Coordinates of C-alpha atoms and ligand atoms in Angstrom, one line a residue:
X1 CA 0.0 0.0 0.0
X2 CA 1.3 3.5 -0.9
X3 CA 2.8 5.3 2.1
X4 CA 1.2 8.6 2.9
X5 CA 2.5 11.1 5.5
X6 CA 0.0 13.6 6.9
X7 CA 0.5 16.6 9.2
X8 CA 0.3 16.4 13.0
X9 CA -1.4 19.5 14.5
X10 CA -2.7 20.0 18.0
X11 CA -2.5 16.3 18.8
X12 CA -4.2 15.0 15.6
X13 CA -3.1 13.6 12.3
X14 CA -4.7 15.8 9.6
X15 CA -4.6 16.2 5.8
X16 CA -3.0 19.4 4.3
X17 CA -5.7 22.0 3.7
X18 CA -4.5 22.2 0.1
X19 CA -5.0 18.4 -0.2
X20 CA -1.6 18.6 -2.1
X21 CA 1.1 15.9 -1.7
X22 CA 4.7 15.7 -2.7
X23 CA 6.7 12.6 -3.9
X24 CA 9.5 10.8 -2.0
X25 CA 11.7 8.4 -3.9
X26 CA 13.6 5.3 -2.5
X27 CA 17.3 6.2 -2.9
X28 CA 18.3 2.6 -3.4
X29 CA 15.9 1.9 -6.3
X30 CA 14.9 5.4 -7.6
X31 CA 11.3 4.2 -7.3
X32 CA 8.4 6.2 -5.8
X33 CA 8.5 5.5 -2.0
X34 CA 5.5 7.5 -0.9
X35 CA 3.7 10.8 -0.7
X36 CA 3.8 13.5 2.0
X37 CA 1.6 16.5 2.8
X38 CA 2.6 19.8 1.4
X39 CA 1.5 22.1 4.2
X40 CA -0.1 25.5 3.4
X41 CA 0.4 28.7 5.3
X42 CA -3.0 28.0 7.0
X43 CA -1.6 24.7 8.2
X44 CA 1.5 26.4 9.4
X45 CA -0.6 28.9 11.3
X46 CA -2.6 26.2 12.9
X47 CA 0.5 24.3 14.0
X48 CA 2.2 27.3 15.4
X49 CA -1.0 28.5 17.2
X50 CA -1.4 25.1 18.7
X51 CA 2.3 25.1 20.0
X52 CA 1.8 28.7 21.3
X53 CA -1.3 27.8 23.3
X54 CA 0.1 24.5 24.6
X55 CA 3.4 26.1 25.7
X56 CA 1.7 28.3 28.3
X57 CA 0.6 25.1 30.1
X58 CA 3.7 23.0 29.3
X59 CA 6.0 25.5 31.0
X60 CA 3.9 25.3 34.2
X61 CA 4.7 21.6 34.6
X62 CA 7.8 20.8 36.6
X63 CA 10.8 19.5 34.7
X64 CA 10.3 16.2 36.4
X65 CA 6.7 16.0 35.0
X66 CA 8.0 16.9 31.6
X67 CA 10.7 14.3 31.8
X68 CA 8.1 11.6 32.4
X69 CA 6.7 12.2 28.9
X70 CA 10.3 11.9 27.5
X71 CA 10.9 8.7 29.3
X72 CA 7.6 7.3 27.9
X73 CA 8.7 8.3 24.4
X74 CA 12.1 6.6 24.9
X75 CA 10.4 3.4 26.0
X76 CA 8.0 3.5 22.9
X77 CA 10.9 4.0 20.5
X78 CA 13.0 1.3 22.2
X79 CA 10.1 -1.2 22.0
X80 CA 9.6 -0.6 18.3
X81 CA 13.2 0.3 17.2
X82 CA 13.4 -2.2 14.4
X83 CA 10.7 -0.5 12.4
X84 CA 12.6 2.8 12.7
X85 CA 15.8 1.1 11.6
X86 CA 14.0 -0.3 8.6
X87 CA 12.6 3.1 7.8
X88 CA 16.1 4.6 7.9
X89 CA 17.4 1.9 5.6
X90 CA 14.5 2.5 3.1
X91 CA 14.1 6.3 3.3
X92 CA 17.8 7.3 3.6
X93 CA 19.5 4.2 2.1
X94 CA 21.6 3.9 5.3
X95 CA 23.4 0.6 5.8
X96 CA 21.9 -1.6 8.5
X97 CA 24.7 -1.1 11.1
X98 CA 24.4 2.7 10.7
X99 CA 20.6 2.6 11.0
X100 CA 21.1 0.7 14.3
X101 CA 23.7 3.2 15.4
X102 CA 21.4 6.1 14.6
X103 CA 18.5 4.7 16.7
X104 CA 21.0 4.1 19.5
X105 CA 21.8 7.9 19.1
X106 CA 18.1 8.8 19.3
X107 CA 17.7 6.9 22.6
X108 CA 21.0 8.2 24.0
X109 CA 20.1 11.8 23.3
X110 CA 16.5 11.7 24.6
X111 CA 17.8 9.9 27.7
X112 CA 20.5 12.6 28.2
X113 CA 17.9 15.4 27.9
X114 CA 15.3 13.8 30.1
X115 CA 18.0 13.5 32.8
X116 CA 18.2 17.3 32.9
X117 CA 15.0 17.3 35.0
X118 CA 15.8 19.3 38.2
X119 CA 19.2 20.4 36.8
X120 CA 18.3 23.6 35.0
X121 CA 19.3 26.0 37.7
X122 CA 19.3 29.8 37.9
X123 CA 21.2 32.1 40.4
X124 CA 20.5 34.3 43.3
X125 CA 22.9 37.3 43.2
X126 CA 23.5 39.9 45.9
X127 CA 22.1 43.4 45.1
X128 CA 23.8 46.7 45.3
X129 CA 22.5 47.1 48.9
X130 CA 22.2 44.6 51.8
X131 CA 18.4 44.4 51.4
X132 CA 18.4 44.0 47.7
X133 CA 18.6 40.7 45.8
X134 CA 18.5 39.6 42.2
X135 CA 16.9 36.3 41.2
X136 CA 18.1 35.0 37.8
X137 CA 15.5 32.6 36.5
X138 CA 16.2 30.2 33.5
X139 CA 13.0 30.4 31.5
X140 CA 11.8 28.8 28.2
X141 CA 11.6 31.0 25.1
X142 CA 8.2 29.7 23.9
X143 CA 7.7 28.0 20.5
X144 CA 10.7 26.3 18.9
X145 CA 10.7 25.8 15.1
X146 CA 12.9 22.7 14.6
X147 CA 14.1 22.3 11.0
X148 CA 15.9 19.1 10.4
X149 CA 18.0 17.5 7.6
X150 CA 17.8 14.1 5.9
X151 CA 21.2 12.6 6.7
X152 CA 20.6 11.7 10.3
X153 CA 16.9 12.4 10.2
X154 CA 15.9 10.7 13.5
X155 CA 19.0 11.7 15.5
X156 CA 18.7 15.3 14.5
X157 CA 15.0 15.4 15.6
X158 CA 15.9 13.9 19.0
X159 CA 18.8 16.5 19.3
X160 CA 16.2 19.3 19.0
X161 CA 13.0 18.1 20.6
X162 CA 14.8 16.7 23.7
X163 CA 16.3 20.0 25.0
X164 CA 13.4 22.1 23.7
X165 CA 10.8 20.0 25.6
X166 CA 12.6 19.4 28.9
X167 CA 13.2 23.2 29.3
X168 CA 9.5 24.0 28.8
X169 CA 9.3 25.0 25.2
X170 CA 6.9 23.5 22.6
X171 CA 7.9 22.4 19.1
X172 CA 6.8 22.8 15.5
X173 CA 8.9 20.3 13.5
X174 CA 9.7 20.8 9.8
X175 CA 11.7 17.8 8.6
X176 CA 13.6 17.5 5.3
X177 CA 11.4 16.7 2.3
X178 CA 13.8 13.7 1.8
X179 CA 12.8 12.1 5.0
X180 CA 9.2 12.9 5.9
X181 CA 8.4 9.4 7.0
X182 CA 11.1 9.1 9.7
X183 CA 9.7 12.3 11.2
X184 CA 6.2 11.0 11.0
X185 CA 7.3 7.8 12.8
X186 CA 8.8 9.7 15.7
X187 CA 5.9 12.1 16.0
X188 CA 3.5 9.1 16.1
X189 CA 5.5 7.9 19.1
X190 CA 5.2 11.4 20.6
X191 CA 1.4 11.0 20.2
X192 CA 1.4 7.5 21.8
X193 CA 3.5 8.8 24.7
X194 CA 0.6 11.1 25.5
X195 CA 2.3 14.5 25.2
X196 CA -0.4 17.2 25.6
X197 CA -1.9 18.3 22.3
X198 CA 0.1 21.1 20.6
X199 CA 3.4 20.2 22.5
X200 CA 4.9 18.8 19.3
X201 CA 3.5 19.5 15.8
X202 CA 4.7 18.2 12.4
X203 CA 4.6 20.3 9.3
X204 CA 5.9 18.7 6.1
X205 CA 6.4 20.5 2.8
X206 CA 9.2 22.2 0.8
X207 CA 11.4 24.5 2.8
X208 CA 11.7 26.7 -0.3
X209 CA 7.9 27.2 -0.3
X210 CA 6.9 27.5 3.3
X211 CA 10.3 28.1 4.9
X212 CA 10.3 31.9 4.9
X213 CA 6.7 32.1 6.2
X214 CA 7.6 29.8 9.1
X215 CA 10.9 31.5 10.0
X216 CA 9.3 35.0 10.0
X217 CA 6.2 33.9 12.0
X218 CA 5.6 36.2 15.0
X219 CA 4.8 33.4 17.4
X220 CA 8.1 31.6 16.8
X221 CA 10.8 32.4 19.5
X222 CA 13.6 30.0 18.6
X223 CA 14.6 28.5 15.3
X224 CA 17.0 25.5 15.4
X225 CA 18.1 24.5 12.0
X226 CA 20.4 21.7 10.9
X227 CA 21.2 22.1 7.2
X228 CA 23.3 23.6 4.5
X229 CA 25.1 26.9 5.2
X230 CA 23.2 28.6 2.5
X231 CA 19.9 27.6 4.1
X232 CA 21.3 29.0 7.4
X233 CA 21.9 32.3 5.7
X234 CA 18.4 32.4 4.3
X235 CA 16.9 31.5 7.7
X236 CA 18.9 34.3 9.3
X237 CA 17.6 36.8 6.9
X238 CA 14.0 35.7 7.2
X239 CA 14.1 35.4 11.0
X240 CA 15.6 38.9 11.5
X241 CA 12.1 40.3 11.2
X242 CA 11.1 38.4 14.4
X243 CA 14.4 38.5 16.2
X244 CA 14.2 34.8 16.9
X245 CA 17.0 33.1 18.8
X246 CA 18.9 31.0 16.2
X247 CA 20.7 27.7 16.7
X248 CA 22.4 26.9 13.4
X249 CA 24.2 23.6 12.7
X250 CA 25.4 24.0 9.2
X251 CA 27.9 22.7 6.6
X252 CA 31.3 21.2 7.2
X253 CA 34.6 20.8 5.3
X254 CA 36.7 18.7 7.7
X255 CA 40.5 18.6 7.2
X256 CA 42.0 15.2 7.9
X257 CA 45.7 15.6 8.7
X258 CA 48.1 12.6 8.6
X259 CA 51.5 13.6 10.0
X260 CA 54.8 11.8 9.3
X261 CA 54.8 10.0 12.7
X262 CA 51.1 8.9 12.5
X263 CA 49.9 5.4 13.1
X264 CA 49.0 4.9 9.5
X265 CA 46.9 1.8 10.0
X266 CA 44.8 3.7 12.7
X267 CA 44.6 6.8 10.5
X268 CA 43.4 4.8 7.5
X269 CA 40.9 2.9 9.5
X270 CA 39.4 6.1 10.9
X271 CA 39.4 7.7 7.5
X272 CA 37.2 4.8 6.3
X273 CA 34.7 5.9 8.9
X274 CA 35.2 9.7 8.4
X275 CA 34.8 9.5 4.7
X276 CA 32.3 6.7 4.0
X277 CA 30.0 6.9 7.1
X278 CA 26.5 7.5 5.6
X279 CA 28.2 7.5 2.2
X280 CA 30.0 10.7 3.2
X281 CA 26.8 12.5 3.8
X282 CA 27.8 13.9 7.2
X283 CA 28.6 17.4 8.3
X284 CA 31.7 16.0 10.1
X285 CA 32.9 13.9 7.2
X286 CA 36.5 14.1 6.2
X287 CA 36.5 16.4 3.1
X288 CA 40.1 17.4 2.7
X289 CA 43.0 15.0 3.1
X290 CA 46.5 16.5 4.0
X291 CA 49.2 13.9 4.2
X292 CA 52.9 14.5 5.1
X293 CA 55.2 13.9 2.1
X294 CA 57.2 11.2 3.9
X295 CA 54.1 8.9 4.2
X296 CA 51.9 10.2 1.4
X297 CA 52.2 7.2 -1.1
X298 CA 52.2 4.6 1.7
X299 CA 49.1 6.1 3.3
X300 CA 47.2 6.6 0.1
X301 CA 47.9 3.0 -1.0
X302 CA 46.7 1.7 2.4
X303 CA 43.5 3.8 2.2
X304 CA 42.8 2.7 -1.4
X305 CA 43.2 -1.0 -0.4
X306 CA 40.8 -0.6 2.4
X307 CA 38.4 1.3 0.2
X308 CA 38.4 -1.5 -2.4
X309 CA 37.0 -3.8 0.2
X310 CA 33.9 -1.7 0.8
X311 CA 30.7 -3.5 -0.3
X312 CA 28.5 -0.9 -2.1
X313 CA 24.8 -1.7 -2.6
X314 CA 21.4 -1.9 -1.0
X315 CA 21.4 -1.0 2.7
X316 CA 20.6 -4.4 4.3
X317 CA 23.6 -6.2 3.0
X318 CA 26.2 -3.6 2.2
X319 CA 28.8 -1.3 3.9
X320 CA 27.8 1.8 2.0
X321 CA 24.4 2.7 0.4
X322 CA 23.3 5.3 -2.1
X323 CA 23.3 9.1 -2.0
X324 CA 19.9 10.6 -0.9
X325 CA 18.6 11.7 -4.2
X326 CA 19.4 12.3 -7.9
X327 CA 20.3 16.0 -7.3
X328 CA 22.9 15.0 -4.7
X329 CA 24.3 12.3 -7.1
X330 CA 24.7 14.9 -9.9
X331 CA 26.3 17.4 -7.4
X332 CA 28.9 14.8 -6.1
X333 CA 29.9 13.6 -9.6
X334 CA 30.2 17.2 -10.7
X335 CA 32.8 17.8 -8.0
X336 CA 34.9 14.9 -9.4
X337 CA 34.6 16.1 -13.0
X338 CA 35.5 19.7 -12.1
X339 CA 38.5 18.6 -10.0
X340 CA 39.8 16.4 -12.9
X341 CA 39.4 19.4 -15.3
X342 CA 41.4 21.5 -12.9
X343 CA 44.3 19.0 -12.9
X344 CA 43.5 16.5 -10.1
X345 CA 43.8 12.7 -10.9
X346 CA 41.5 9.9 -9.9
X347 CA 43.4 7.2 -8.0
X348 CA 40.3 5.1 -7.3
X349 CA 36.5 5.2 -8.1
X350 CA 34.8 8.0 -10.0
X351 CA 31.3 7.1 -11.4
X352 CA 28.4 4.7 -10.6
X353 CA 29.2 1.2 -9.3
X354 CA 28.0 -1.9 -11.2
X355 CA 24.9 -3.2 -9.3
X356 CA 22.1 -5.7 -10.0
X357 CA 19.4 -4.4 -12.3
X358 CA 17.0 -3.7 -9.3
X359 CA 19.4 -1.0 -8.0
X360 CA 20.6 0.3 -11.4
X361 CA 18.4 3.4 -11.0
X362 CA 19.5 4.0 -7.4
X363 CA 21.5 7.1 -6.5
X364 CA 24.8 5.2 -6.0
X365 CA 28.3 6.7 -6.4
X366 CA 31.7 4.9 -6.1
X367 CA 33.9 5.8 -3.2
X368 CA 36.4 8.1 -5.0
X369 CA 39.9 9.2 -4.1
X370 CA 41.8 11.9 -6.0
X371 CA 45.4 13.2 -5.8
X372 CA 47.2 16.3 -6.9
X373 CA 44.4 18.5 -5.5
X374 CA 45.2 22.1 -4.8
X375 CA 43.9 24.3 -2.0
X376 CA 42.1 26.6 -4.4
X377 CA 40.1 23.9 -6.1
X378 CA 36.3 23.7 -5.6
X379 CA 36.7 20.2 -4.2
X380 CA 38.7 21.7 -1.3
X381 CA 36.6 24.8 -0.9
X382 CA 33.0 23.6 -1.0
X383 CA 31.1 20.9 0.9
X384 CA 31.0 17.7 -1.3
X385 CA 28.7 15.7 1.0
X386 CA 29.5 12.4 -0.7
X387 CA 32.0 9.5 -0.7
X388 CA 34.7 11.5 -2.4
X389 CA 38.0 12.9 -1.1
X390 CA 40.9 14.9 -2.6
X391 CA 44.4 14.5 -1.2
X392 CA 47.2 17.0 -0.9
X393 CA 50.9 16.2 -0.1
X394 CA 52.2 18.6 2.6
X395 CA 55.8 19.4 3.7
X396 CA 57.4 19.4 7.2
X397 CA 56.1 22.9 8.2
X398 CA 53.3 22.1 10.7
X399 CA 52.3 25.8 11.0
X400 CA 51.6 25.7 7.3
X401 CA 49.4 22.7 7.7
X402 CA 47.4 24.3 10.4
X403 CA 47.0 27.3 8.1
X404 CA 45.8 25.1 5.3
X405 CA 43.3 23.5 7.6
X406 CA 42.0 26.8 9.0
X407 CA 41.8 28.3 5.4
X408 CA 38.1 27.3 5.0
X409 CA 34.7 29.0 5.1
X410 CA 33.7 26.1 7.3
X411 CA 34.8 25.2 10.8
X412 CA 32.9 22.3 12.3
X413 CA 35.0 19.1 12.6
X414 CA 38.7 18.4 12.0
X415 CA 41.0 15.4 12.4
X416 CA 44.7 15.0 13.3
X417 CA 46.9 11.9 13.4
X418 CA 50.3 12.2 15.1
X419 CA 52.2 10.6 18.0
X420 CA 53.8 13.9 18.9
X421 CA 52.0 15.3 21.9
X422 CA 53.4 18.8 21.5
X423 CA 52.1 18.9 17.9
X424 CA 48.8 17.7 19.1
X425 CA 48.5 20.4 21.8
X426 CA 49.7 23.0 19.3
X427 CA 46.8 22.0 17.0
X428 CA 44.4 22.0 19.9
X429 CA 45.4 25.6 20.5
X430 CA 45.5 26.8 17.0
X431 CA 42.9 24.9 15.0
X432 CA 39.8 27.1 14.5
X433 CA 37.1 24.3 14.3
X434 CA 34.4 23.5 16.8
X435 CA 35.7 19.9 17.0
X436 CA 39.2 18.5 16.7
X437 CA 39.5 14.7 16.9
X438 CA 43.1 13.6 17.7
X439 CA 44.0 10.0 16.9
X440 CA 40.3 8.9 17.0
X441 CA 37.1 8.8 15.0
X442 CA 34.0 10.8 15.7
X443 CA 31.1 11.4 15.9
X444 CA 30.4 14.0 18.4
X445 CA 29.3 12.8 21.8
X446 CA 26.0 13.8 23.3
X447 CA 27.9 15.4 26.2
X448 CA 30.1 17.3 23.8
X449 CA 29.0 20.7 22.5
X450 CA 28.5 20.3 18.8
X451 CA 29.3 23.8 17.3
X452 CA 31.0 25.3 14.4
X453 CA 33.1 28.4 13.5
X454 CA 32.5 30.6 10.5
X455 CA 29.9 29.3 8.0
X456 CA 29.4 26.1 10.0
X457 CA 26.8 27.9 12.1
X458 CA 26.2 29.5 15.4
X459 CA 25.2 28.5 18.9
X460 CA 25.3 24.7 19.2
X461 CA 23.7 21.5 20.3
X462 CA 24.4 18.8 22.9
X463 CA 26.1 19.1 26.3
X464 CA 24.8 21.4 29.0
X465 CA 25.6 24.3 26.8
X466 CA 23.2 22.9 24.2
X467 CA 20.4 22.8 26.9
X468 CA 21.2 26.3 27.9
X469 CA 20.5 27.5 24.3
X470 CA 16.8 26.8 25.0
X471 CA 16.4 29.0 28.1
X472 CA 16.7 32.7 28.6
X473 CA 18.0 34.3 31.9
X474 CA 15.2 36.5 33.4
X475 CA 16.4 38.9 36.2
X476 CA 14.1 39.9 39.0
X477 CA 15.3 42.6 41.3
X478 CA 13.8 43.0 44.8
X479 CA 14.5 45.7 47.5
X480 CA 12.9 44.7 50.8
X481 CA 14.2 47.6 52.9
X482 CA 12.0 50.2 54.5
X483 CA 13.1 52.9 52.2
X484 CA 14.3 51.6 48.8
X485 CA 15.2 55.0 47.5
X486 CA 17.3 56.0 50.5
X487 CA 20.7 57.3 49.4
X488 CA 19.7 56.9 45.8
X489 CA 20.4 59.7 43.4
X490 CA 17.4 59.3 41.1
X491 CA 17.1 62.4 38.8
X492 CA 14.9 64.1 37.9
X493 CA 12.4 63.2 40.6
X494 CA 12.3 65.4 43.7
X495 CA 11.1 64.6 47.2
Ligands
LIG1 N1 26.2 20.9 11.6 C1 25.6 19.7 11.8 O1 25.5 19.2 12.9 C2 25.0 19.1 10.6 C3 24.9 19.7 9.4 N2 24.3 19.1 8.3 C4 24.3 19.8 7.0 O2 23.0 19.7 6.4 C5 23.2 19.6 5.0 C6 22.4 18.4 4.5 O3 21.1 18.4 4.9 P1 20.0 19.0 3.9 O4 18.7 18.6 4.4 O5 20.3 18.7 2.5 O6 20.1 20.5 4.1 P2 19.2 21.7 3.5 O7 19.7 22.9 4.0 O8 18.9 21.4 2.1 O9 17.8 21.4 4.3 C7 17.8 21.4 5.7 C8 16.4 21.7 6.2 O10 16.1 23.1 5.9 C9 14.8 23.1 5.2 N3 14.9 24.3 4.4 C10 15.3 24.5 3.1 N4 15.2 25.8 2.7 C11 14.6 26.4 3.7 C12 14.2 27.8 3.9 N5 14.4 28.7 3.0 N6 13.6 28.1 5.1 C13 13.5 27.2 6.1 N7 13.8 25.9 5.9 C14 14.4 25.5 4.8 C15 14.8 21.8 4.4 O11 13.5 21.6 3.9 P3 13.4 20.8 2.5 O12 14.0 19.5 2.7 O13 11.9 20.8 2.2 O14 14.1 21.7 1.5 C16 15.3 20.9 5.5 O15 14.3 20.6 6.3 C17 24.7 19.5 4.8 O16 25.2 20.8 4.4 C18 25.2 19.1 6.1 O17 26.5 19.6 6.3 C19 23.7 17.9 8.4 C20 23.8 17.2 9.6 C21 24.5 17.7 10.8
LIG2 O1 27.7 15.0 11.3 C1 26.5 15.0 11.2 O2 25.9 15.1 10.1 C2 25.7 14.8 12.4 O3 26.2 15.8 13.4 C3 26.0 13.4 13.0 O4 27.1 13.3 13.7

């Protein structure tokens, strides 16, 4: 039976007022996978109004009461996790082990945020006189618009609704149009968990059509977006009219540095994860390979040999699946073509893999490694977001390598492999990226603050800092003396 994804507004599944639906295609086969509601502005208004009204009651609950809903949601997801794993394999094309890992991440994040019950504390500060005091409350903003991407569609939803809800905000969720069914699955569990109507609402539809309307809506107080940097720029422009608080998790262009003393086997193993995890469709994926001249050939050969052993194909039986859609496939292959035209050479891959007929229309692309890449090439400047990496040989000047790494519009994740502690600590000081992984793989931990420099975004998610992004500090001053104005010079009033 054809899959249909409806809207979820004020605790009910409803059809879009326009009765219009959009198509979602299966990335492994290229076939129609299902249809999802194209919300109208009226639908957006109803969802935001529901969240606005619900928030007034939601914030009056204690954080312990709010956490009980989150714990019920966690239990419901855990009991039915296999169906979410299957959805991730079908809708994203994610290999089985990565689908399992993502559901683990959903449960881990929701658990982490539910545990913040009773731990969101304000301050009591002494006033300017003995009988004055300042109470600093941590209060919720109001309605949070959560806009999520397709690459980790379930984990990114958990990373937003978790902190938003535990702090007393309510949510309108706008998922990627490439993964509407994962979002619908999670919101159905929210419904089953018994969250009060309006606490979480689901609006599907093209961001390019309803995005500006949502992000300039007067009843929205926070916009948390995970997406491309150019989308972040557009959201910033649109949201400026309502002065919404922005949490922007955007693009990445991670440098992967292999120094002459690195453990090459370790570095190659980690690069297999950093490059081919989710078919390279990750904001923390290795996107620029800098290898010391002394070990360049040896490391590249090691990495190519490992890459050759990757099984490419449909998600349930392979190591790496397809790209998310045809547009992404064209974009990634375009990067390779342009790099070759600019003088780079393909050492391995480049093009579609040979697959059984059933998957011949899937959006698959070979893992691809290029050499002779220069710093000014597009493949080193812009986010590829696919299983492709260019390599550059670097000399013995570590300062120069740090400079190359920092020379990017992006600043999210970075990687360094060296046994030299002083080099590692120098990089820790001088690298201008939100994350530096030294001799280890990612991804970011829930207790780490996931944040980026430059065009990789602003504010951040996860850790206690990520929770604090969802509360404002409200200051209440009290003077309990007999004469609060004694000794005060308060012009222009007179006795
Ligand atoms: N920093 C981080 O933690 C992460 C960053 N990312 C980044 O996300 C990108 C991949 O995700 P992808 O979904 O393609 O990113 P997009 O920016 O294309 O879309 C992200 C979300 O924004 C919506 N959107 C698009 N245009 C607008 C608009 N004008 N106003 C409001 N919302 C809009 C999209 O809706 P629609 O789908 O309908 O267009 C989608 O829900 C990569 O750049 C990756 O680096 C991904 C994961 C983590
Ligand atoms: O990197 C990403 O895309 C997400 O943050 C998952 O780690």
